[in-house]
Amino acid sequence: MFSHAITRVPGPDYPQGLTTSAAAAPDMDLTLSQHAAYVDCLRSLGLTVTVLPAAQGFPDACFVEDTAVVVREVGVITRPGAPSRAGETAFIEEALSAHRPLARIEAPGTLDGGDILQVGKRFFIGVSDRTNDEGARQLAAILGAHGYASDVIRVAAGLHLKSSLNFVGADTMLVTADFAGHPAIEGYRQIVCPAGEEYAANTLLVNGTLIMPTGYARTRALLAPLGLPIVELDTSEYRKMDGGLTCLSLRLEPALP
């Protein structure tokens, strides 16, 4: 169960961030209202939410999940793989240090939090364009010291691992077709997003509720038999910047006593 979340308001330079999308630039009024709805949703699920101010000069900084990996014992400050995001971690350290002792990914390792999926005491670490082998090795070593196991998965499709693979409870993974049947998740039931609804794979499980992007009725129908409440949120302005629901927060379980 998560007790706290850290988010960051998108800044006025958000439309200048990194993206592979050819869509029109984000509408900032809509971007901010969607962010506020996201924060309200987390609060409705029992989380205390810290909303950090925009980080001027870092248009991607609202995607705070990429800057840290947090377990009950430690917060790991990452080393984002995109050079333009390298300075973002300095803005998260103070907020996170109030909750956890900190460790860090060091050069030449690179690591984005969007490539990291936790399921209990097991981690799936995606090696992608943003996370390299050395970053994966360092994270696995830090987590291993606290009793967590790690599996490395090569990310051949999508920006991050969690663009295509997420845990949705009941020993079940929600995946895109590219990850269906992957050996690393063979012990889990798999729900495969229908063609054209791959973006819905970035669905977030928070305190027994599934938060999914709005507009993916076929994927929602596949999730319904899990018996969990489902909340849909509009993320149109984040999709334009290759972002999704998991990217917009760091979720924290209560720290160890």
XYZ file of C-alpha atoms in Angstrom:
257
model
C 0.000 0.000 0.000
C 1.319 3.426 -0.943
C 1.138 6.200 1.623
C 2.787 9.101 -0.211
C 3.465 10.365 -3.708
C 5.750 13.039 -5.118
C 4.699 14.888 -8.264
C 5.890 17.970 -10.114
C 3.836 20.584 -11.932
C 4.693 20.892 -15.643
C 6.486 24.151 -16.399
C 5.736 26.649 -19.157
C 8.538 25.099 -21.231
C 6.898 21.644 -21.122
C 6.079 21.691 -24.874
C 9.838 21.925 -25.592
C 10.501 18.525 -23.974
C 11.640 15.321 -25.640
C 9.133 13.476 -27.795
C 8.874 11.140 -30.748
C 5.270 12.179 -31.392
C 4.218 14.126 -34.443
C 1.111 15.410 -32.642
C 0.419 19.098 -32.097
C 2.166 20.734 -29.152
C 0.516 20.225 -25.766
C -2.131 22.688 -24.670
C -0.777 24.033 -21.381
C -4.143 24.777 -19.778
C -5.260 21.220 -20.481
C -1.869 19.851 -19.399
C -2.216 21.530 -16.004
C -5.833 20.482 -15.514
C -4.938 16.867 -16.333
C -2.095 17.022 -13.825
C -4.436 18.385 -11.146
C -6.902 15.561 -11.846
C -4.075 13.053 -11.476
C -3.074 14.494 -8.097
C -6.707 14.505 -6.963
C -7.028 10.854 -7.955
C -3.978 9.832 -5.904
C -5.308 11.727 -2.912
C -8.686 10.031 -3.264
C -6.887 6.688 -2.957
C -5.418 7.637 0.414
C -2.043 9.062 -0.575
C -0.524 12.231 0.784
C 0.786 14.022 -2.299
C 3.712 16.424 -2.424
C 3.351 18.687 -5.456
C 6.702 20.200 -6.354
C 6.961 23.409 -8.388
C 8.055 23.399 -12.007
C 11.798 23.000 -12.596
C 12.631 25.826 -14.954
C 14.901 24.767 -17.786
C 13.903 21.106 -17.554
C 10.762 20.670 -19.666
C 10.524 16.919 -18.956
C 10.833 17.291 -15.176
C 7.138 16.606 -14.509
C 7.962 12.976 -15.351
C 9.403 12.576 -11.861
C 9.339 8.774 -11.889
C 12.456 8.766 -14.074
C 14.566 10.476 -11.406
C 14.391 7.868 -8.627
C 13.556 4.291 -7.690
C 12.089 4.006 -4.200
C 11.675 1.018 -1.902
C 10.913 0.967 1.809
C 14.594 0.875 2.723
C 16.186 3.359 0.303
C 15.625 5.865 -2.458
C 17.919 5.437 -5.460
C 18.632 8.636 -7.361
C 18.914 7.686 -11.013
C 21.086 9.008 -13.819
C 18.673 9.720 -16.689
C 19.779 8.513 -20.083
C 18.785 11.634 -22.046
C 21.523 14.300 -21.643
C 18.953 17.104 -21.445
C 17.476 15.490 -18.318
C 20.739 15.036 -16.443
C 20.119 17.937 -14.067
C 16.641 16.853 -12.991
C 17.845 14.608 -10.184
C 19.110 17.581 -8.175
C 15.509 18.782 -7.915
C 14.208 15.510 -6.484
C 16.909 14.793 -3.913
C 15.676 17.236 -1.270
C 12.082 16.067 -1.494
C 13.022 12.399 -1.389
C 15.649 12.732 1.337
C 12.875 13.658 3.759
C 11.514 10.127 3.317
C 14.483 7.824 2.631
C 18.236 7.463 2.894
C 19.629 7.901 -0.599
C 21.852 5.906 -2.940
C 22.859 6.887 -6.462
C 23.481 5.482 -9.904
C 26.970 6.609 -10.941
C 28.578 7.157 -14.359
C 28.910 5.419 -16.720
C 25.580 3.930 -15.674
C 22.370 5.469 -16.968
C 18.933 4.616 -15.648
C 15.394 5.973 -16.008
C 12.766 5.039 -13.434
C 10.322 4.358 -16.240
C 12.345 1.247 -17.016
C 11.864 -0.186 -13.524
C 8.889 -2.315 -12.472
C 8.524 -3.593 -8.915
C 6.359 -6.576 -8.033
C 6.770 -7.271 -4.334
C 10.389 -8.241 -3.660
C 11.146 -8.677 -7.359
C 12.247 -6.039 -9.830
C 12.161 -6.049 -13.605
C 14.826 -3.726 -15.017
C 14.494 -2.685 -18.640
C 17.632 -2.003 -20.643
C 16.565 0.565 -23.210
C 17.744 3.679 -25.030
C 17.641 5.411 -21.623
C 18.893 2.663 -19.265
C 22.156 0.890 -19.995
C 23.613 -2.379 -18.732
C 25.802 -0.656 -16.163
C 22.884 1.293 -14.742
C 20.899 -1.942 -14.499
C 23.826 -3.673 -12.783
C 24.215 -0.897 -10.220
C 20.515 -0.806 -9.394
C 20.326 -4.582 -9.034
C 23.283 -4.449 -6.623
C 21.749 -1.679 -4.503
C 18.394 -3.430 -4.326
C 20.001 -6.818 -3.786
C 21.633 -5.523 -0.616
C 18.109 -5.073 0.758
C 16.837 -8.499 -0.277
C 15.287 -7.696 -3.673
C 15.754 -9.916 -6.719
C 16.119 -8.416 -10.201
C 15.537 -9.595 -13.762
C 16.874 -7.658 -16.742
C 14.635 -7.299 -19.798
C 15.757 -5.869 -23.135
C 13.349 -3.174 -24.311
C 13.119 -3.364 -28.073
C 9.827 -1.471 -28.413
C 8.518 1.613 -26.624
C 10.395 4.344 -24.784
C 10.536 2.558 -21.418
C 9.786 -0.887 -20.019
C 6.620 0.406 -18.361
C 5.379 1.709 -21.690
C 4.716 -1.957 -22.430
C 4.611 -3.931 -19.182
C 2.852 -3.254 -15.869
C 1.636 -5.279 -12.914
C -2.135 -5.050 -12.405
C -2.588 -7.299 -9.359
C -3.709 -10.907 -8.960
C -0.404 -12.248 -10.338
C -1.254 -10.560 -13.641
C 0.764 -8.435 -16.055
C -0.754 -6.069 -18.603
C 1.482 -6.180 -21.670
C 1.741 -5.155 -25.285
C 2.030 -7.875 -27.897
C 5.796 -7.245 -28.056
C 6.193 -8.516 -24.485
C 3.586 -11.267 -24.476
C 5.162 -14.580 -23.564
C 8.456 -13.033 -22.465
C 10.424 -15.585 -20.408
C 10.899 -13.144 -17.516
C 7.143 -13.029 -16.865
C 6.250 -16.626 -17.622
C 5.035 -17.142 -14.056
C 2.382 -14.438 -14.404
C -0.989 -14.426 -16.089
C -0.822 -12.004 -19.017
C -3.423 -9.645 -20.417
C -2.395 -8.424 -23.865
C -3.557 -4.986 -24.962
C -5.488 -5.201 -28.237
C -3.897 -3.795 -31.371
C -4.244 -0.031 -31.415
C -4.535 0.174 -27.631
C -0.870 -0.350 -26.748
C -0.759 2.959 -24.862
C -3.166 1.485 -22.300
C -0.406 -0.890 -21.153
C 0.783 2.017 -19.034
C -1.880 1.380 -16.397
C -1.081 2.099 -12.756
C -2.110 -0.018 -9.751
C -2.497 2.107 -6.618
C -3.883 0.727 -3.378
C -6.160 -1.785 -5.030
C -7.417 0.529 -7.794
C -6.362 0.513 -11.433
C -5.783 3.932 -12.990
C -5.789 3.727 -16.772
C -5.797 6.255 -19.602
C -9.220 7.118 -20.889
C -10.458 5.884 -24.240
C -9.353 2.232 -24.316
C -12.580 0.323 -23.943
C -11.297 -3.050 -25.132
C -8.421 -3.031 -22.660
C -10.759 -1.960 -19.874
C -13.023 -4.890 -20.689
C -10.062 -7.264 -20.380
C -9.137 -5.770 -17.000
C -12.684 -5.871 -15.600
C -12.601 -9.590 -14.610
C -9.818 -8.776 -12.138
C -12.587 -7.291 -9.995
C -10.664 -4.122 -9.119
C -12.070 -0.596 -9.271
C -10.963 1.157 -12.452
C -10.506 4.916 -12.803
C -9.890 6.468 -16.205
C -7.873 9.679 -16.512
C -7.329 11.778 -19.616
C -3.588 11.883 -20.416
C -3.787 13.295 -23.939
C -1.275 16.086 -23.297
C 1.229 13.686 -21.733
C 0.959 11.159 -24.522
C 2.068 13.931 -26.881
C 5.354 13.986 -24.964
C 5.759 10.187 -24.741
C 4.513 10.220 -21.142
C 1.870 8.294 -19.244
C 0.332 7.634 -15.869
C 3.254 5.923 -14.175
C 5.698 8.678 -15.219
C 3.931 11.444 -13.331
C 4.656 10.379 -9.748
C 6.978 8.632 -7.384
C 4.841 6.373 -5.196
C 6.149 5.552 -1.737
C 5.225 2.817 0.670
C 5.637 3.649 4.367
C 9.318 3.699 5.330
C 10.687 0.984 7.563
C 10.491 1.824 11.278
